[in-house]
PDB file of C-alpha atoms in Angstrom:
ATOM      1  CA  TYR I  28     106.775 229.555  86.848  1.00 45.00           C
ATOM      2  CA  ASN I  29     104.722 229.310  83.944  1.00 57.00           C
ATOM      3  CA  ILE I  30     104.308 232.241  82.314  1.00 65.00           C
ATOM      4  CA  PHE I  31     100.839 231.409  80.758  1.00 68.00           C
ATOM      5  CA  GLY I  32      99.707 229.943  84.082  1.00 71.00           C
ATOM      6  CA  GLU I  33      97.761 226.550  84.168  1.00 78.00           C
ATOM      7  CA  GLU I  34      94.946 227.767  81.395  1.00 85.00           C
ATOM      8  CA  SER I  35      94.121 230.421  78.809  1.00 90.00           C
ATOM      9  CA  THR I  36      91.243 230.972  76.904  1.00 94.00           C
ATOM     10  CA  VAL I  37      91.103 232.102  73.303  1.00 95.00           C
ATOM     11  CA  SER I  38      87.468 233.545  72.175  1.00 96.00           C
ATOM     12  CA  ARG I  39      86.163 233.953  68.446  1.00 96.00           C
ATOM     13  CA  CYS I  40      82.859 235.084  67.486  1.00 95.00           C
ATOM     14  CA  ASP I  41      80.735 232.574  65.400  1.00 93.00           C
ATOM     15  CA  ASP I  42      79.679 233.813  62.064  1.00 84.00           C
ATOM     16  CA  PHE I  43      76.313 235.041  61.213  1.00 78.00           C
ATOM     17  CA  SER I  44      75.147 231.768  60.826  1.00 86.00           C
ATOM     18  CA  ASN I  45      75.498 230.958  64.490  1.00 89.00           C
ATOM     19  CA  ASP I  46      76.021 227.200  63.811  1.00 93.00           C
ATOM     20  CA  GLY I  47      78.612 226.990  66.384  1.00 92.00           C
ATOM     21  CA  VAL I  48      81.171 225.824  63.875  1.00 95.00           C
ATOM     22  CA  TYR I  49      84.450 227.682  64.058  1.00 95.00           C
ATOM     23  CA  ASP I  50      87.927 227.328  62.127  1.00 96.00           C
ATOM     24  CA  PHE I  51      90.658 228.592  64.535  1.00 96.00           C
ATOM     25  CA  ASP I  52      94.171 229.460  63.225  1.00 95.00           C
ATOM     26  CA  PHE I  53      96.855 228.418  65.470  1.00 93.00           C
ATOM     27  CA  ILE I  54      99.197 231.386  64.179  1.00 91.00           C
ATOM     28  CA  ASP I  55      96.164 233.736  65.684  1.00 92.00           C
ATOM     29  CA  VAL I  56      95.990 231.580  68.832  1.00 93.00           C
ATOM     30  CA  SER I  57      99.425 231.483  69.172  1.00 91.00           C
ATOM     31  CA  ASN I  58     100.055 234.920  68.793  1.00 89.00           C
ATOM     32  CA  GLU I  59      97.268 236.034  71.034  1.00 90.00           C
ATOM     33  CA  LEU I  60      98.690 233.598  73.607  1.00 90.00           C
ATOM     34  CA  SER I  61     102.193 234.854  73.365  1.00 88.00           C
ATOM     35  CA  GLN I  62     100.578 238.456  73.342  1.00 83.00           C
ATOM     36  CA  GLY I  63     102.658 239.124  69.796  1.00 71.00           C
ATOM     37  CA  GLN I  64     106.024 237.873  71.316  1.00 77.00           C
ATOM     38  CA  GLY I  65     107.623 236.170  68.284  1.00 72.00           C
ATOM     39  CA  ASP I  66     110.004 234.207  70.066  1.00 84.00           C
ATOM     40  CA  ILE I  67     107.824 231.739  71.816  1.00 89.00           C
ATOM     41  CA  GLN I  68     107.448 228.384  70.280  1.00 91.00           C
ATOM     42  CA  PHE I  69     103.952 226.467  70.491  1.00 92.00           C
ATOM     43  CA  THR I  70     103.000 222.632  70.116  1.00 95.00           C
ATOM     44  CA  PHE I  71      99.117 222.014  70.650  1.00 96.00           C
ATOM     45  CA  TYR I  72      97.806 218.385  71.743  1.00 97.00           C
ATOM     46  CA  GLU I  73      94.154 217.259  71.990  1.00 97.00           C
ATOM     47  CA  THR I  74      94.933 215.262  75.302  1.00 97.00           C
ATOM     48  CA  GLU I  75      97.187 216.043  78.316  1.00 96.00           C
ATOM     49  CA  ASP I  76      98.766 212.452  77.554  1.00 97.00           C
ATOM     50  CA  ASP I  77      99.890 213.371  73.924  1.00 97.00           C
ATOM     51  CA  ARG I  78     101.579 216.426  75.397  1.00 96.00           C
ATOM     52  CA  ASP I  79     103.081 215.124  78.296  1.00 95.00           C
ATOM     53  CA  ASN I  80     104.157 211.810  75.840  1.00 96.00           C
ATOM     54  CA  GLN I  81     104.827 214.718  73.045  1.00 94.00           C
ATOM     55  CA  GLU I  82     102.816 212.499  70.764  1.00 97.00           C
ATOM     56  CA  ASN I  83     100.184 213.546  68.199  1.00 97.00           C
ATOM     57  CA  PRO I  84     100.779 217.237  67.660  1.00 97.00           C
ATOM     58  CA  ILE I  85      98.059 219.268  65.909  1.00 96.00           C
ATOM     59  CA  SER I  86      99.383 220.753  62.750  1.00 93.00           C
ATOM     60  CA  GLN I  87      99.233 224.485  63.133  1.00 89.00           C
ATOM     61  CA  PHE I  88      99.181 225.052  59.265  1.00 89.00           C
ATOM     62  CA  SER I  89      95.719 224.172  58.718  1.00 91.00           C
ATOM     63  CA  PRO I  90      92.579 225.340  60.857  1.00 94.00           C
ATOM     64  CA  TYR I  91      91.694 223.610  63.597  1.00 96.00           C
ATOM     65  CA  THR I  92      87.905 223.015  63.861  1.00 96.00           C
ATOM     66  CA  VAL I  93      85.631 223.313  66.831  1.00 96.00           C
ATOM     67  CA  ASN I  94      82.209 222.456  66.711  1.00 95.00           C
ATOM     68  CA  THR I  95      81.014 222.943  70.417  1.00 93.00           C
ATOM     69  CA  PRO I  96      80.917 225.987  72.057  1.00 93.00           C
ATOM     70  CA  SER I  97      84.256 225.344  73.931  1.00 94.00           C
ATOM     71  CA  LYS I  98      86.925 223.177  73.529  1.00 97.00           C
ATOM     72  CA  GLU I  99      90.221 222.207  75.691  1.00 97.00           C
ATOM     73  CA  LEU I 100      93.577 221.842  74.130  1.00 97.00           C
ATOM     74  CA  PHE I 101      96.812 220.913  75.894  1.00 96.00           C
ATOM     75  CA  PHE I 102     100.074 222.974  74.479  1.00 94.00           C
ATOM     76  CA  THR I 103     103.664 223.089  75.431  1.00 93.00           C
ATOM     77  CA  SER I 104     105.518 226.557  75.091  1.00 90.00           C
ATOM     78  CA  THR I 105     109.075 226.713  74.572  1.00 89.00           C
ATOM     79  CA  TYR I 106     110.591 230.442  75.637  1.00 85.00           C
ATOM     80  CA  ASN I 107     114.479 231.202  76.420  1.00 85.00           C
ATOM     81  CA  ASP I 108     115.009 227.128  76.485  1.00 87.00           C
ATOM     82  CA  CYS I 109     112.512 226.579  79.195  1.00 87.00           C
ATOM     83  CA  VAL I 110     109.187 224.466  78.175  1.00 89.00           C
ATOM     84  CA  TYR I 111     105.859 225.084  80.003  1.00 89.00           C
ATOM     85  CA  ASP I 112     102.923 222.956  79.841  1.00 92.00           C
ATOM     86  CA  SER I 113      99.490 224.627  80.018  1.00 92.00           C
ATOM     87  CA  LYS I 114      96.020 224.128  78.428  1.00 94.00           C
ATOM     88  CA  VAL I 115      93.895 226.475  76.230  1.00 95.00           C
ATOM     89  CA  VAL I 116      90.151 226.481  76.035  1.00 96.00           C
ATOM     90  CA  LEU I 117      89.031 227.405  72.648  1.00 97.00           C
ATOM     91  CA  GLU I 118      85.706 229.196  72.798  1.00 96.00           C
ATOM     92  CA  ILE I 119      82.931 229.914  70.450  1.00 97.00           C
ATOM     93  CA  ASN I 120      80.438 233.034  71.306  1.00 96.00           C
ATOM     94  CA  GLU I 121      77.195 233.269  69.713  1.00 93.00           C
ATOM     95  CA  ALA I 122      76.818 236.419  67.566  1.00 91.00           C
ATOM     96  CA  PRO I 123      73.410 237.826  68.528  1.00 93.00           C
ATOM     97  CA  VAL I 124      70.385 236.648  66.928  1.00 90.00           C
ATOM     98  CA  VAL I 125      68.430 239.587  65.012  1.00 91.00           C
ATOM     99  CA  SER I 126      66.339 239.880  61.893  1.00 91.00           C
ATOM    100  CA  PRO I 127      65.594 242.973  59.974  1.00 91.00           C
ATOM    101  CA  GLN I 128      63.313 245.337  61.070  1.00 90.00           C
ATOM    102  CA  THR I 129      60.579 247.839  59.103  1.00 88.00           C
ATOM    103  CA  VAL I 130      59.802 250.967  60.766  1.00 86.00           C
ATOM    104  CA  GLU I 131      57.526 253.966  60.297  1.00 84.00           C
ATOM    105  CA  ALA I 132      59.082 257.048  61.365  1.00 82.00           C
ATOM    106  CA  CYS I 133      58.503 260.820  61.381  1.00 80.00           C
ATOM    107  CA  GLY I 134      60.942 263.510  61.333  1.00 80.00           C
ATOM    108  CA  GLU I 135      61.612 267.056  60.428  1.00 80.00           C
ATOM    109  CA  PHE I 136      61.167 268.075  56.939  1.00 83.00           C
ATOM    110  CA  ASN I 137      63.582 270.093  55.222  1.00 83.00           C
ATOM    111  CA  ASP I 138      61.970 272.019  52.335  1.00 85.00           C
ATOM    112  CA  THR I 139      65.131 273.123  50.830  1.00 85.00           C
ATOM    113  CA  ALA I 140      66.578 269.587  50.309  1.00 83.00           C
ATOM    114  CA  ASN I 141      63.262 267.939  50.319  1.00 85.00           C
ATOM    115  CA  THR I 142      64.140 265.390  52.838  1.00 86.00           C
ATOM    116  CA  THR I 143      63.148 264.324  56.293  1.00 87.00           C
ATOM    117  CA  THR I 144      65.633 263.812  58.754  1.00 88.00           C
ATOM    118  CA  VAL I 145      64.782 260.677  61.477  1.00 89.00           C
ATOM    119  CA  GLN I 146      66.697 260.412  64.351  1.00 90.00           C
ATOM    120  CA  LEU I 147      67.704 256.819  64.759  1.00 93.00           C
ATOM    121  CA  SER I 148      68.171 256.475  68.521  1.00 92.00           C
ATOM    122  CA  PRO I 149      64.308 255.990  69.351  1.00 91.00           C
ATOM    123  CA  PHE I 150      65.006 252.710  67.843  1.00 93.00           C
ATOM    124  CA  ASN I 151      67.476 251.303  69.779  1.00 94.00           C
ATOM    125  CA  ASN I 152      65.235 249.187  71.560  1.00 93.00           C
ATOM    126  CA  LEU I 153      63.293 247.979  68.690  1.00 93.00           C
ATOM    127  CA  MET I 154      66.601 246.853  66.821  1.00 94.00           C
ATOM    128  CA  ALA I 155      67.795 244.960  70.141  1.00 94.00           C
ATOM    129  CA  GLN I 156      64.797 242.845  69.625  1.00 93.00           C
ATOM    130  CA  GLY I 157      64.618 241.957  73.353  1.00 92.00           C
ATOM    131  CA  LEU I 158      68.228 241.116  73.861  1.00 95.00           C
ATOM    132  CA  ASN I 159      69.932 242.441  77.192  1.00 95.00           C
ATOM    133  CA  GLY I 160      73.455 243.491  77.131  1.00 96.00           C
ATOM    134  CA  VAL I 161      73.943 244.600  73.317  1.00 97.00           C
ATOM    135  CA  SER I 162      74.691 247.983  72.239  1.00 96.00           C
ATOM    136  CA  VAL I 163      73.141 249.172  68.891  1.00 97.00           C
ATOM    137  CA  THR I 164      74.967 251.684  66.541  1.00 97.00           C
ATOM    138  CA  PHE I 165      73.589 252.495  62.928  1.00 96.00           C
ATOM    139  CA  TYR I 166      75.205 252.837  59.657  1.00 97.00           C
ATOM    140  CA  ALA I 167      74.258 254.229  55.940  1.00 94.00           C
ATOM    141  CA  THR I 168      75.900 250.948  54.334  1.00 95.00           C
ATOM    142  CA  GLN I 169      76.644 247.762  55.144  1.00 95.00           C
ATOM    143  CA  GLN I 170      80.204 248.017  54.797  1.00 97.00           C
ATOM    144  CA  ASP I 171      80.203 250.868  57.112  1.00 97.00           C
ATOM    145  CA  ALA I 172      78.575 248.427  59.752  1.00 96.00           C
ATOM    146  CA  GLU I 173      81.053 245.252  58.965  1.00 95.00           C
ATOM    147  CA  ASN I 174      83.974 248.137  59.171  1.00 96.00           C
ATOM    148  CA  ASN I 175      82.203 249.678  62.524  1.00 96.00           C
ATOM    149  CA  GLU I 176      83.104 252.763  61.053  1.00 97.00           C
ATOM    150  CA  ASN I 177      80.989 256.033  60.107  1.00 97.00           C
ATOM    151  CA  THR I 178      78.263 255.644  62.580  1.00 96.00           C
ATOM    152  CA  ILE I 179      75.235 257.844  61.873  1.00 95.00           C
ATOM    153  CA  GLU I 180      72.556 259.283  64.668  1.00 94.00           C
ATOM    154  CA  ASN I 181      70.120 260.568  62.036  1.00 90.00           C
ATOM    155  CA  ILE I 182      69.317 259.644  58.352  1.00 88.00           C
ATOM    156  CA  ASP I 183      67.748 262.272  55.678  1.00 85.00           C
ATOM    157  CA  VAL I 184      65.078 260.208  53.807  1.00 85.00           C
ATOM    158  CA  ALA I 185      64.293 261.617  50.295  1.00 82.00           C
ATOM    159  CA  GLY I 186      60.817 259.866  49.158  1.00 77.00           C
ATOM    160  CA  ASN I 187      59.040 257.191  50.978  1.00 77.00           C
ATOM    161  CA  SER I 188      62.013 255.137  52.374  1.00 80.00           C
ATOM    162  CA  THR I 189      65.583 254.392  52.774  1.00 86.00           C
ATOM    163  CA  GLN I 190      67.720 251.774  54.158  1.00 90.00           C
ATOM    164  CA  VAL I 191      69.626 251.761  57.438  1.00 94.00           C
ATOM    165  CA  PHE I 192      72.064 249.410  58.709  1.00 96.00           C
ATOM    166  CA  SER I 193      72.135 248.252  62.366  1.00 96.00           C
ATOM    167  CA  ARG I 194      75.043 246.673  63.998  1.00 97.00           C
ATOM    168  CA  ILE I 195      73.883 244.900  67.227  1.00 97.00           C
ATOM    169  CA  THR I 196      76.851 244.043  69.399  1.00 97.00           C
ATOM    170  CA  THR I 197      76.991 241.582  72.660  1.00 96.00           C
ATOM    171  CA  ILE I 198      78.756 244.148  74.876  1.00 96.00           C
ATOM    172  CA  SER I 199      80.769 241.201  77.126  1.00 96.00           C
ATOM    173  CA  THR I 200      81.929 239.102  74.145  1.00 95.00           C
ATOM    174  CA  GLY I 201      82.124 241.684  71.192  1.00 95.00           C
ATOM    175  CA  CYS I 202      80.174 239.510  68.435  1.00 96.00           C
ATOM    176  CA  PHE I 203      77.935 241.446  66.523  1.00 95.00           C
ATOM    177  CA  ASN I 204      75.569 240.857  63.883  1.00 94.00           C
ATOM    178  CA  ILE I 205      74.104 243.445  61.419  1.00 94.00           C
ATOM    179  CA  THR I 206      70.653 243.849  60.200  1.00 92.00           C
TER     180      THR I 206
END
């Protein structure tokens, strides 16, 4: 019985360049495959023959660059003195491709604070820019958007303009972009 099954997939999101290149860290890949169990040893190979003959193992101490949407690798795992053969697909998911948007909005004016409160949810479709299967959330700062913290549903605008950051997330992969 192979505790990992015949094939596993480890997915990562491409960075905002969406260049289709990602440096996988085998320590992270091993942790994901083992679900955090530290007593499993992994050895990765580029071909099934290399794995079967235990030749040309891939170094686990330097990044492994994948420049195609997916790359199949083979590995052995050792657990409780048993050795298992499996394969893993390293998969790169695209971040949603979006660009900054400028909008004109009306809101409720607050005489006391001299600000206008603008509801942001009406701009979800505009920010999604025609993409399906995405969620849109808004933030006051880019750092909040990157950390997915402190979402806002409206913004108080003092003067004629203000900047709001939107995080567009592909629901199926969790990959996101910020604009």
